[in-house]
XYZ file of N, CA and C in Angstrom:
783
model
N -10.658 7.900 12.021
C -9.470 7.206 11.560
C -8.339 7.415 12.543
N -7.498 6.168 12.781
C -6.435 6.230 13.546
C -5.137 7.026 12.872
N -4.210 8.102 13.218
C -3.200 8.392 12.255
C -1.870 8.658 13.498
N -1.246 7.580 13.184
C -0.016 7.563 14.515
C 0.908 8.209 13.813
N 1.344 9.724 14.394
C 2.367 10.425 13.840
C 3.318 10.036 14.533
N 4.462 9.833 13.866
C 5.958 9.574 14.322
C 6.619 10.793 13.991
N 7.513 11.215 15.203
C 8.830 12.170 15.053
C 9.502 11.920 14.182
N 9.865 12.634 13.265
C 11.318 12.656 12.355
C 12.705 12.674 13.111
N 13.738 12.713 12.562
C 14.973 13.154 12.821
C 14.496 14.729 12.774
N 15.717 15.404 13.424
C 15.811 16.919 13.187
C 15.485 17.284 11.655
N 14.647 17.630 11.407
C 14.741 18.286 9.762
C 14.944 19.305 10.213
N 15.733 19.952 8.517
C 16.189 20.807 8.323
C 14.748 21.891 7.644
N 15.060 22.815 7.448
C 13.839 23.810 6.937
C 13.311 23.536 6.067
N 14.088 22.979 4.957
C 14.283 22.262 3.945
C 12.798 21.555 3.753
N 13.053 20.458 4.651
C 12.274 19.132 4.943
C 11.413 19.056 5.905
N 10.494 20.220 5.944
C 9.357 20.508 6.713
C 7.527 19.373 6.069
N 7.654 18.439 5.029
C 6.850 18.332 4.494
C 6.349 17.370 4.911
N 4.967 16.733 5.066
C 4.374 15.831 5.355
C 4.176 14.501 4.814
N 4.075 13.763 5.234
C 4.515 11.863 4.788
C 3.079 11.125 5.373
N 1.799 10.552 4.771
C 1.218 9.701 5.198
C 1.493 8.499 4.704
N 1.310 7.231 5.318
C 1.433 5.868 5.091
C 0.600 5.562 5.357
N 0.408 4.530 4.328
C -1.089 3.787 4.274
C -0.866 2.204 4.253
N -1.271 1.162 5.277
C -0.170 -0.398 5.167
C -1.436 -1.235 4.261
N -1.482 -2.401 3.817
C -1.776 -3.032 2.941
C -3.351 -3.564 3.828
N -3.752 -4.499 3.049
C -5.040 -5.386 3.472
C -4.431 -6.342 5.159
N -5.189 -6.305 5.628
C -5.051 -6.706 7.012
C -4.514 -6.470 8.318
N -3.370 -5.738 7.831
C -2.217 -4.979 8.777
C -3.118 -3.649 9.310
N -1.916 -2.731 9.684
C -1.824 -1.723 10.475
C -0.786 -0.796 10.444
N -1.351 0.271 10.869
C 0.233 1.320 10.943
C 1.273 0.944 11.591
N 0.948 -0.004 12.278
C 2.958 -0.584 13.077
C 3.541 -1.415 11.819
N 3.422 -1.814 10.883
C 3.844 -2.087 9.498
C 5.145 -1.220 9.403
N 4.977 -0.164 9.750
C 5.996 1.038 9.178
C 7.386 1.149 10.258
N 7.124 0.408 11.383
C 8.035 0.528 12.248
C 9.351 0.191 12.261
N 9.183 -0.932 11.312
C 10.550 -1.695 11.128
C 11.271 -1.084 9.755
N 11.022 0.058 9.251
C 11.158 0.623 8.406
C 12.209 1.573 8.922
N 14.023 1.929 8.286
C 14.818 2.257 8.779
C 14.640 4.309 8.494
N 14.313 4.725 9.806
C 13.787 6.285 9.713
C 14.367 6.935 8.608
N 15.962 6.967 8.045
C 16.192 7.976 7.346
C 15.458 7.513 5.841
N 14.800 6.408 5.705
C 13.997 6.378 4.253
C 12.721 7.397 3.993
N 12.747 7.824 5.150
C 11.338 9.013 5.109
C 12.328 10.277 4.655
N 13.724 10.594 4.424
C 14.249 11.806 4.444
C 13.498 12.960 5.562
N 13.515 12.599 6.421
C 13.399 13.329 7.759
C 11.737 13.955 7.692
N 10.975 13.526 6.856
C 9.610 13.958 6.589
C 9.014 13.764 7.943
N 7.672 14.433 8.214
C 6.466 14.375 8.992
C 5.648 12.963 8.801
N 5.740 12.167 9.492
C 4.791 10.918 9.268
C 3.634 10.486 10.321
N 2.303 10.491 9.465
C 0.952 9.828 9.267
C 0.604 9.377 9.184
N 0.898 8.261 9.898
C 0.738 6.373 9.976
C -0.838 6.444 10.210
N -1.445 6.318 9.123
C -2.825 6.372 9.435
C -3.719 4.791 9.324
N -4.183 4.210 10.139
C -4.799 2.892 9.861
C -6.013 2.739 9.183
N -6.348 2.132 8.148
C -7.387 1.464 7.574
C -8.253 1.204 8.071
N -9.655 2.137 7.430
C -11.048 1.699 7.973
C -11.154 0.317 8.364
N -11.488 0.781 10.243
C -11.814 -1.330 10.623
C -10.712 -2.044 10.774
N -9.528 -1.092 10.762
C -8.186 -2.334 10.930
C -7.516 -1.012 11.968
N -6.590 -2.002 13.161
C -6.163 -1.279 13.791
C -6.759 -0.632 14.983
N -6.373 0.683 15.183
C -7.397 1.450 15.960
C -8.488 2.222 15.206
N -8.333 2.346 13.964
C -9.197 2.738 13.459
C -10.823 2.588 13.772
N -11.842 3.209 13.490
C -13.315 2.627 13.907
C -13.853 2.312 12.086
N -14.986 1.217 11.838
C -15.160 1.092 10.464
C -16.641 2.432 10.009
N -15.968 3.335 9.716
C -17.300 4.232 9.436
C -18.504 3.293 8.609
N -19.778 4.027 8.804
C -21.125 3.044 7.903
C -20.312 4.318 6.533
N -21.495 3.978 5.949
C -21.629 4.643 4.434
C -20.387 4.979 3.702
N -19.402 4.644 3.964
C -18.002 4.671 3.249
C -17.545 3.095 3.048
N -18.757 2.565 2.767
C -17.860 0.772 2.084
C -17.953 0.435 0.457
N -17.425 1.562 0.225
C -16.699 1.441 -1.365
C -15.190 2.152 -1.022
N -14.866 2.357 -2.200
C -13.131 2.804 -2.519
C -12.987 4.262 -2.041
N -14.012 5.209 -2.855
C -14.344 6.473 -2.744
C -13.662 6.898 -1.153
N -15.272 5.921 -0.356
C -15.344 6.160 1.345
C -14.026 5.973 1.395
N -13.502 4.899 1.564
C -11.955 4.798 2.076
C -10.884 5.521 2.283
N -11.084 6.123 0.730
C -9.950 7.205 0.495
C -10.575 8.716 0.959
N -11.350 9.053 1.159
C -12.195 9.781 1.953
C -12.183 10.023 3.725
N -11.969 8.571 3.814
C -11.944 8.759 5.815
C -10.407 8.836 5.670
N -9.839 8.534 4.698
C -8.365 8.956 5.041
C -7.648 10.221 4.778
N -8.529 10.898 3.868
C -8.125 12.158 3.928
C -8.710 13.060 5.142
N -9.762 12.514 5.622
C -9.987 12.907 6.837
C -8.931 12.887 7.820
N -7.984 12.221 7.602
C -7.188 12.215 8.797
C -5.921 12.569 8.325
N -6.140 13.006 7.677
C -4.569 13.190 6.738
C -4.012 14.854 6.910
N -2.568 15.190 6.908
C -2.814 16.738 6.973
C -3.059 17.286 5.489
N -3.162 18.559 5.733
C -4.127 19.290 4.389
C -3.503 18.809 3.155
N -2.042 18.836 2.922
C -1.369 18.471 2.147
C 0.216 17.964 2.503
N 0.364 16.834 1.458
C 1.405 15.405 1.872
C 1.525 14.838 0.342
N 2.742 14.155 0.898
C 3.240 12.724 0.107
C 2.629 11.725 0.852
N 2.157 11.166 -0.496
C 1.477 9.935 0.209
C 1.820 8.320 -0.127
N 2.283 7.465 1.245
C 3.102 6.205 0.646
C 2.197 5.265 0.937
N 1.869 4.576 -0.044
C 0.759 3.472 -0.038
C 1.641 2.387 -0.321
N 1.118 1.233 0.869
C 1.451 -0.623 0.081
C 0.357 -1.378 -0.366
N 0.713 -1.570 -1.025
C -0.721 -3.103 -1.469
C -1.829 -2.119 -1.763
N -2.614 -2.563 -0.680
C -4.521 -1.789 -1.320
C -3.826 -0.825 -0.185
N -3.145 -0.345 0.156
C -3.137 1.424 0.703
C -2.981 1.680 -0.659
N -1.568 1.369 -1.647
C -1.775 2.240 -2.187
C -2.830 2.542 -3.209
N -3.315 1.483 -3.627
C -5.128 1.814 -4.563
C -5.971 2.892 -4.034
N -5.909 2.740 -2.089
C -6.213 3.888 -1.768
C -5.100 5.386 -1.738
N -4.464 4.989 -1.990
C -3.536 6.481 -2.451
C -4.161 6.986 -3.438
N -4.247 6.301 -4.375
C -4.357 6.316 -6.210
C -5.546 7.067 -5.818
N -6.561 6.975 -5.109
C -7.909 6.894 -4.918
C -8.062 8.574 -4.368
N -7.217 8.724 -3.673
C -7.448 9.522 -3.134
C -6.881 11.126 -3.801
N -5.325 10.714 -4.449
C -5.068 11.116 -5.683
C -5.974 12.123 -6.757
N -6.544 11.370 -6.824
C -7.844 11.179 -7.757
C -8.623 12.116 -7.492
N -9.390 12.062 -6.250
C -9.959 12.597 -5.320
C -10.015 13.892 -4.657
N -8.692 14.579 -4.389
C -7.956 15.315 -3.615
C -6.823 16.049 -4.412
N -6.832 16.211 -5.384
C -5.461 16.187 -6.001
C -4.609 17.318 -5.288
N -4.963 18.144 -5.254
C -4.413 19.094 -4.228
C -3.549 19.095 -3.196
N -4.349 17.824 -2.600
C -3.745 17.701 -1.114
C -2.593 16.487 -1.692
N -2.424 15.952 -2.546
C -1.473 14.963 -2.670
C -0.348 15.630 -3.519
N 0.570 15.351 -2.846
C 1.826 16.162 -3.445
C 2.677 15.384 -4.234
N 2.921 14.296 -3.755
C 3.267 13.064 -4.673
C 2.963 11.512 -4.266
N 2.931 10.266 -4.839
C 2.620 9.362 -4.844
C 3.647 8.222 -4.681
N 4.206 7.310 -3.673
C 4.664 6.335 -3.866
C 4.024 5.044 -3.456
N 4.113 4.145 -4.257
C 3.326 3.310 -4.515
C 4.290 1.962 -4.128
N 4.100 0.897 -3.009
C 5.027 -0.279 -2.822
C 4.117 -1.380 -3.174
N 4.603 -1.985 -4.069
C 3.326 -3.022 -5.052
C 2.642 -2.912 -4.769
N 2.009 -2.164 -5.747
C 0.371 -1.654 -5.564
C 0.186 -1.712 -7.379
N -1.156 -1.547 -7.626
C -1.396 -1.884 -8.959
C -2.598 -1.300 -9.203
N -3.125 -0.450 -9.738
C -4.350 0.294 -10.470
C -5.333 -1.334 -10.059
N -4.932 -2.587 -10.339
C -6.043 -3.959 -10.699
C -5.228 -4.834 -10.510
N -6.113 -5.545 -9.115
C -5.242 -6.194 -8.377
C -6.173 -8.012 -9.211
N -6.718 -8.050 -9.906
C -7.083 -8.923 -10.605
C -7.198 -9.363 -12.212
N -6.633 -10.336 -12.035
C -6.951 -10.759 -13.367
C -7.674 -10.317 -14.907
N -7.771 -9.866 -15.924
C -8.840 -9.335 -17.081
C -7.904 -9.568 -18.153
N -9.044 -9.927 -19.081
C -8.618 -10.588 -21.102
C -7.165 -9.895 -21.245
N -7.328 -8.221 -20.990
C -6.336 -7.009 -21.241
C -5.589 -6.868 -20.203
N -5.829 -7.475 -18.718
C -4.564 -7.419 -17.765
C -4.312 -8.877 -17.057
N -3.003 -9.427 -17.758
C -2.876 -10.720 -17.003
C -1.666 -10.729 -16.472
N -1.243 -9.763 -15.872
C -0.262 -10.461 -14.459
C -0.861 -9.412 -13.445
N -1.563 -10.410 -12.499
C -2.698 -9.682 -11.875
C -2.714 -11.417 -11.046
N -3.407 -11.404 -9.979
C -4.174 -12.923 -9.082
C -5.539 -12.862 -10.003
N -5.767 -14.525 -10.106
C -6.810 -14.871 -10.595
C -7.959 -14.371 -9.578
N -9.043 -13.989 -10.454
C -9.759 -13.743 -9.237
C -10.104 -14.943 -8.199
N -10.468 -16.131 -8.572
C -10.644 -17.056 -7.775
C -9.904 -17.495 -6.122
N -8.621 -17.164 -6.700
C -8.087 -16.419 -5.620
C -8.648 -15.770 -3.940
N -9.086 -14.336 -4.880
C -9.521 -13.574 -3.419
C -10.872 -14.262 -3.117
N -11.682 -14.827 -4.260
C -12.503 -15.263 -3.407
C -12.249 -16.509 -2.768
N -11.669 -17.394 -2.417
C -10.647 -18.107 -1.580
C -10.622 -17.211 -0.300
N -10.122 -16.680 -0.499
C -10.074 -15.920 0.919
C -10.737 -15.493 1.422
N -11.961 -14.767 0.305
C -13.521 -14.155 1.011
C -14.472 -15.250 1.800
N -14.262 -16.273 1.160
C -14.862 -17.732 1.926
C -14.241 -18.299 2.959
N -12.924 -17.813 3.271
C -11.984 -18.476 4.347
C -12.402 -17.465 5.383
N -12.418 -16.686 5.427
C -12.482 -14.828 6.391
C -13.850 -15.830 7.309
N -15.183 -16.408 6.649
C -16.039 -16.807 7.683
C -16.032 -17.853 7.844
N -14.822 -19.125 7.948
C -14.666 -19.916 8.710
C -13.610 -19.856 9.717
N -12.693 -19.338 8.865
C -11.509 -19.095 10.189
C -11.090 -17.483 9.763
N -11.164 -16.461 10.413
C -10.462 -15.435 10.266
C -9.162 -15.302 9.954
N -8.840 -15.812 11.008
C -7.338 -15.696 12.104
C -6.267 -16.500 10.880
N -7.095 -17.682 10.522
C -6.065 -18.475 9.585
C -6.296 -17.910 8.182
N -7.423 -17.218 7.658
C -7.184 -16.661 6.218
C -6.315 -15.629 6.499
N -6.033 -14.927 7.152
C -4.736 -13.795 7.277
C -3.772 -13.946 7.493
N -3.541 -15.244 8.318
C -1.906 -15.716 8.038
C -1.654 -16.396 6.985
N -2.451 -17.228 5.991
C -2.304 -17.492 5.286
C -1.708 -16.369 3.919
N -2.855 -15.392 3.858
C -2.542 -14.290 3.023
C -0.744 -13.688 3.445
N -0.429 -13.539 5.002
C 0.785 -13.021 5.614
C 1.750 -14.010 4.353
N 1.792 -15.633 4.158
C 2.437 -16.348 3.671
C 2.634 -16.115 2.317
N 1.258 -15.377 1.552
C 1.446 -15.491 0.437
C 1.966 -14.481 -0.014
N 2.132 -13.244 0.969
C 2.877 -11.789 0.514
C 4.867 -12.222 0.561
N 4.991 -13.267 1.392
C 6.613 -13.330 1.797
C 7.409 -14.532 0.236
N 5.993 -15.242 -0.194
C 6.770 -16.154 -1.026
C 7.613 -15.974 -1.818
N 8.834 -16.409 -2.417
C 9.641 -16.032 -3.489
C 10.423 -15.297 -2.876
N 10.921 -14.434 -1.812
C 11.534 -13.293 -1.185
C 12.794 -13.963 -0.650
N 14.053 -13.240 -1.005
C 15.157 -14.082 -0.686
C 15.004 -14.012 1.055
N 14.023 -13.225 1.814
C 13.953 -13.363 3.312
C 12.636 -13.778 3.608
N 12.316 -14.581 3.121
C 10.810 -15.173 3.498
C 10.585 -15.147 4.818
N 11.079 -15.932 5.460
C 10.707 -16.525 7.199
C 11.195 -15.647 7.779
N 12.175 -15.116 7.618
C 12.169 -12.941 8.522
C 10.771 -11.988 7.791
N 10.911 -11.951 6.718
C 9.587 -10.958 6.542
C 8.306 -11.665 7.202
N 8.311 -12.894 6.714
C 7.115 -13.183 7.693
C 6.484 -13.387 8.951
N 8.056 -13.358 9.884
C 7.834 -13.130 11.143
C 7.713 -11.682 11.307
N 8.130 -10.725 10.688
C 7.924 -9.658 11.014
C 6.454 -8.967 10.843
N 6.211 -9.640 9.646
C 4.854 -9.247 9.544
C 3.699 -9.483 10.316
N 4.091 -11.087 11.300
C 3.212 -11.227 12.282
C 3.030 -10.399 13.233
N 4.481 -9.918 14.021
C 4.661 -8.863 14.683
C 4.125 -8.208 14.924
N 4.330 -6.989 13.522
C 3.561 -5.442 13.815
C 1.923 -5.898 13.617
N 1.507 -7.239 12.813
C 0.086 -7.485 13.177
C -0.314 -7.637 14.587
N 0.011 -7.917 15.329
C -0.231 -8.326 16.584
C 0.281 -7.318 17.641
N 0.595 -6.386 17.091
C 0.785 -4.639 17.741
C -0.328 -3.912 17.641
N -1.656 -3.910 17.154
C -2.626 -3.298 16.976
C -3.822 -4.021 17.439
N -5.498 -3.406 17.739
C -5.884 -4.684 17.520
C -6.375 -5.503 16.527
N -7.045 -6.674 16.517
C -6.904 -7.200 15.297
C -8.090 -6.254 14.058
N -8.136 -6.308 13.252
C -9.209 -5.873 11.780
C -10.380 -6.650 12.066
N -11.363 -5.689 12.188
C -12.618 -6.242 11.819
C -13.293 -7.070 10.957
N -13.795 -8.240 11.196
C -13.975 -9.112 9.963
C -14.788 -8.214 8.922
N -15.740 -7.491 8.905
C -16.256 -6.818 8.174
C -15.355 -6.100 7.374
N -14.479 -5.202 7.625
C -13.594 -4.401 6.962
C -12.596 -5.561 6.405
N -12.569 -6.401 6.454
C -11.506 -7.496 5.659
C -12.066 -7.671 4.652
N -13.439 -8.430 5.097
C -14.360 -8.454 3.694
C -14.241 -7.408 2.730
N -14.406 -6.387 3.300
C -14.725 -5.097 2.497
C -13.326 -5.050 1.583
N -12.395 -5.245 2.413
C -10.669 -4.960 1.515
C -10.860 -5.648 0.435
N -11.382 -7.193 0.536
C -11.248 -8.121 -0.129
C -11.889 -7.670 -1.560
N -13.055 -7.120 -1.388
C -14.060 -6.932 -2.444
C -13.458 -5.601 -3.214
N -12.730 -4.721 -2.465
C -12.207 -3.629 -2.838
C -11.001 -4.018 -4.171
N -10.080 -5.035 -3.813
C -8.995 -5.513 -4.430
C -9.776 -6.924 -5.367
N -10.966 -7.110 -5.394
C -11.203 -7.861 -6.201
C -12.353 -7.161 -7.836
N -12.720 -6.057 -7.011
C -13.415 -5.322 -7.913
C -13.093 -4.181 -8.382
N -12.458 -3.195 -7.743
C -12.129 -1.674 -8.012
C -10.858 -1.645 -9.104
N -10.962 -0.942 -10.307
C -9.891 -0.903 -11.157
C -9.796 1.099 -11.738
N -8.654 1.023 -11.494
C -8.269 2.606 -11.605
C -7.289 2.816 -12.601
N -7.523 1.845 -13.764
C -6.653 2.521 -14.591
C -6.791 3.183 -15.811
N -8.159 3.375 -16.400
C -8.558 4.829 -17.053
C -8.154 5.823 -16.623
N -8.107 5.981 -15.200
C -8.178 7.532 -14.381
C -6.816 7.314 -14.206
N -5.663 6.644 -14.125
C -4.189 6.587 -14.192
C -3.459 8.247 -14.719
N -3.979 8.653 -16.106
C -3.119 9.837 -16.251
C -3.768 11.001 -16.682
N -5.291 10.728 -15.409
C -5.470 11.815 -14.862
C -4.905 12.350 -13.375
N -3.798 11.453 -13.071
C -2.999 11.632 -12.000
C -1.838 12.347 -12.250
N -1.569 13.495 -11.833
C -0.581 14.621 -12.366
C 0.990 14.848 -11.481
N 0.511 14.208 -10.140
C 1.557 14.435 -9.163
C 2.816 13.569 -9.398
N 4.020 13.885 -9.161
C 5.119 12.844 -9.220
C 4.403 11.599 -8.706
N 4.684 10.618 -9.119
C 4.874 9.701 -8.758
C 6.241 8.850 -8.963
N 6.192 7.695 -7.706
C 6.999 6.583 -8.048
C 6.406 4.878 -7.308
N 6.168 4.124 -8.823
C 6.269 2.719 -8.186
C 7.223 1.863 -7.904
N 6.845 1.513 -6.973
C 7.885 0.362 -6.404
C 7.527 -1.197 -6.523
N 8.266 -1.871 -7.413
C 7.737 -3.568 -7.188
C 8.621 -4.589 -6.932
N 8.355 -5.692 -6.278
C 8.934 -6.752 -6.012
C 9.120 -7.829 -6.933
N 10.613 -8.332 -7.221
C 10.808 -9.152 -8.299
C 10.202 -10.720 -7.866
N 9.796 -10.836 -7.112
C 9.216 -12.203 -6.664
C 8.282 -12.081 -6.602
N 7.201 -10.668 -6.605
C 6.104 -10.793 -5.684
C 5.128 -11.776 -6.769
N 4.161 -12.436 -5.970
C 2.843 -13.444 -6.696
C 1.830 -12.516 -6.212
N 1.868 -11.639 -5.991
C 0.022 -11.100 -5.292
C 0.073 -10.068 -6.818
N 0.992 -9.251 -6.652
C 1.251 -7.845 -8.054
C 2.576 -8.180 -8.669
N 2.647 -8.698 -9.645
C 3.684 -9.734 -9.949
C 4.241 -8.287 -11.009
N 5.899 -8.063 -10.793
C 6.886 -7.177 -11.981
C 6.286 -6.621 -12.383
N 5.649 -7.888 -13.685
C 5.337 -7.765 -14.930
C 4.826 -6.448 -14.976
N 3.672 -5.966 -13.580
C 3.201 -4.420 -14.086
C 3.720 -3.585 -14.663
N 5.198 -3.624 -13.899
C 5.868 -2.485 -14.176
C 5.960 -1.707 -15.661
N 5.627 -2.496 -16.390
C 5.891 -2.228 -18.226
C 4.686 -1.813 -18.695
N 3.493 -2.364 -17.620
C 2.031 -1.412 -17.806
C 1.839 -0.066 -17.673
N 2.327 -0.126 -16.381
C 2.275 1.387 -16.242
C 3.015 2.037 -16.157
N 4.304 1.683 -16.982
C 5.387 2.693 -17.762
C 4.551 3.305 -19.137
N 3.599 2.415 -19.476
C 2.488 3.013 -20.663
C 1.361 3.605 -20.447
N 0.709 3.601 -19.235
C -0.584 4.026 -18.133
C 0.090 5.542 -18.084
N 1.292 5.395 -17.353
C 1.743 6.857 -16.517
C 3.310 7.000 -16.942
N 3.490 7.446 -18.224
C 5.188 7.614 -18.718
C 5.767 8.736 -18.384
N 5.005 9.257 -17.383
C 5.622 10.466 -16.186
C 6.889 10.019 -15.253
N 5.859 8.781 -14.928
C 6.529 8.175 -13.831
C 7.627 7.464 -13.347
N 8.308 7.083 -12.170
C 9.142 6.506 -12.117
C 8.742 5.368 -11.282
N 9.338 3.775 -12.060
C 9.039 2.211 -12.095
C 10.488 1.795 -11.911
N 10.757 1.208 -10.558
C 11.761 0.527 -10.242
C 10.980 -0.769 -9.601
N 12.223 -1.924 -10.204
C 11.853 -2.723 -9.317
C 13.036 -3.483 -8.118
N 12.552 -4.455 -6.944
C 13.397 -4.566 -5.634
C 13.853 -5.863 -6.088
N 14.829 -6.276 -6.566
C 15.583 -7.193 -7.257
C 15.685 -8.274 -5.563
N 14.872 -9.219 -5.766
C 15.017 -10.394 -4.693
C 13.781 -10.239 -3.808
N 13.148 -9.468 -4.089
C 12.217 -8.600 -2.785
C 10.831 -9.676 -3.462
N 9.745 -9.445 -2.577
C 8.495 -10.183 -2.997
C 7.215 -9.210 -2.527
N 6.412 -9.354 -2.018
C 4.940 -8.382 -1.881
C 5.521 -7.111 -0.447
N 7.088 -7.776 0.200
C 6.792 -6.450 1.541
C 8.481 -5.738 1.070
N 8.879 -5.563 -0.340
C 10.521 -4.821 0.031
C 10.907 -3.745 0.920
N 10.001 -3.133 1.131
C 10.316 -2.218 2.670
C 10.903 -3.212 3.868
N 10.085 -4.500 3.950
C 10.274 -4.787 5.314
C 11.720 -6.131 4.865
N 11.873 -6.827 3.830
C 12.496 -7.563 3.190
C 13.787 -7.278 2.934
N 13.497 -5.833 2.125
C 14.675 -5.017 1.637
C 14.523 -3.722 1.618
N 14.893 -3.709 3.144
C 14.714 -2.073 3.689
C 15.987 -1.102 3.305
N 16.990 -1.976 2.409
C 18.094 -0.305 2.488
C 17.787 -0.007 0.649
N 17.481 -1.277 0.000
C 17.300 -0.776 -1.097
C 16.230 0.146 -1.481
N 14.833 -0.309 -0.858
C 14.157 0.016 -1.050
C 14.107 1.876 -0.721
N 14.517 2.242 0.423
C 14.477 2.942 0.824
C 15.242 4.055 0.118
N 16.545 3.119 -0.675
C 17.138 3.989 -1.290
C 15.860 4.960 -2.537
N 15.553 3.893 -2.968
C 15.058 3.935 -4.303
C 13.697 5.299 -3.325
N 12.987 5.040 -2.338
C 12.340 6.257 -2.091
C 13.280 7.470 -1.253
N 14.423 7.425 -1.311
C 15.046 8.917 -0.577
C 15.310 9.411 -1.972
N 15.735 8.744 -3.000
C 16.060 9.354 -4.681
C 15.254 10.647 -4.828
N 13.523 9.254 -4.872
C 12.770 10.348 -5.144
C 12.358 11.440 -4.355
N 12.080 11.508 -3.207
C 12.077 12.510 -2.009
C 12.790 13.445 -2.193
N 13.950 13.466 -2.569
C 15.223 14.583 -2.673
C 14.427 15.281 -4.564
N 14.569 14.321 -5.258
C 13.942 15.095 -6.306
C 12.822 16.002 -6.394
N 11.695 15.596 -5.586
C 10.699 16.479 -4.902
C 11.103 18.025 -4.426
């Protein structure tokens, strides 16, 4: 696994603690770049890339959820806060789960235990959806991922800036393996983690976008009942990227929790 550590500001003794980031389906650890430094509160950061995306290599025998969150604790230090977007953070949750030890706390930037549709969860993407995209991945790659880039910015009072940006740090790495796309795809169309929700003990905090269409609000009131530990804000104007959309709010809303830590 690829894990691009970035320098902090000077921390203080204080703020000796470790920060991995985990970026969504298709991207890469340059995702995090445009992200304004003091939202890490001067933490250690672990820009680690996604099996098959990035520099990463796609390990064999880790193509379920488990593996995933597995090669990433492989690369992870012993123990961290861990900031997941999209399906990073499922693989947070995952790893969570997994590791509990090594995870010190959880922030989550629209991310959702079930990133699909069910009788009992409907603000979720139809599944029909991802498979749309699982069928697009082997005719055109290149265009099912910008397409997906389009559908994370919609509704966002900065659409055509987040989405240029998002092309950006895509095109800072090299591109994701079609295989490991597939694999994301099937990951976010099948894997659901929300039985095991509050067997998750560590602080957490979610973060969601009031526009977003991929993990739409609405969660937020789910898993204020999943995990009533936790803390559920949402990015008022923001859509699937408020880090990159609405980087001072957002950021606020994770230095809160950081300092509470």
């Amino acid at each position: 696994m690829s894990n691009q550590s970035a320098p902090p500001h000077t921390p203080t003794p204080e703020t000796t603690a470790d920060l991995v980031l985990l970026h969504g389906w298709g991207m890469n650890s340059a995702i995090w770049n445009g992200v304004p430094e003091p939202t890490w509160n001067g933490l250690t950061q672990h820009r680690i890339d996604l099996p098959g995306h990035g520099d990463s290599p796609f390990p064999t025998g880790r193509d379920y959820l488990w593996g995933w969150a597995e090669a990433c604790l492989d690369a992870a230090p012993e123990r961290a806060v861990w900031v997941g977007w999209s399906l990073g953070g499922l693989i947070a949750l995952a790893a969570a789960l997994h590791a509990p030890k090594r995870v010190a706390g959880l922030i989550l930037l629209t991310a959702t235990p079930r990133f699909t549709q069910a009788t009992d969860w409907t603000p979720a993407m139809p599944e029909a959806t991802l498979a749309q995209f699982h069928d697009g991945l082997l005719a055109d790659p290149s265009g099912t991922l910008n397409r997906f880039l389009a559908l994370q910015t919609r509704g966002s009072d900065t659409a055509r800036e987040t989405l240029r940006t998002l092309k950006q740090e895509l095109a800072a790495r090299p591109e994701p393996k079609p295989a490991a796309l597939a694999l994301g795809l099937d990951l976010l169309r099948e894997d659901d983690l929300r039985p095991q929700l509050p067997d998750i003990r560590c602080p957490t905090l979610w973060l969601f976008g009031q526009h977003d269409t991929l993990v739409p609000a609405r969660v937020a009131e789910r898993i204020e009942l999943l995990m009533p530990e936790a803390r559920v804000e949402t990015i008022a104007g923001a859509a699937h990227a408020p880090h990159i959309s609405h980087p001072h709010e957002t950021g606020r809303a994770i230095r809160t929790f950081l300092d509470a830590l």
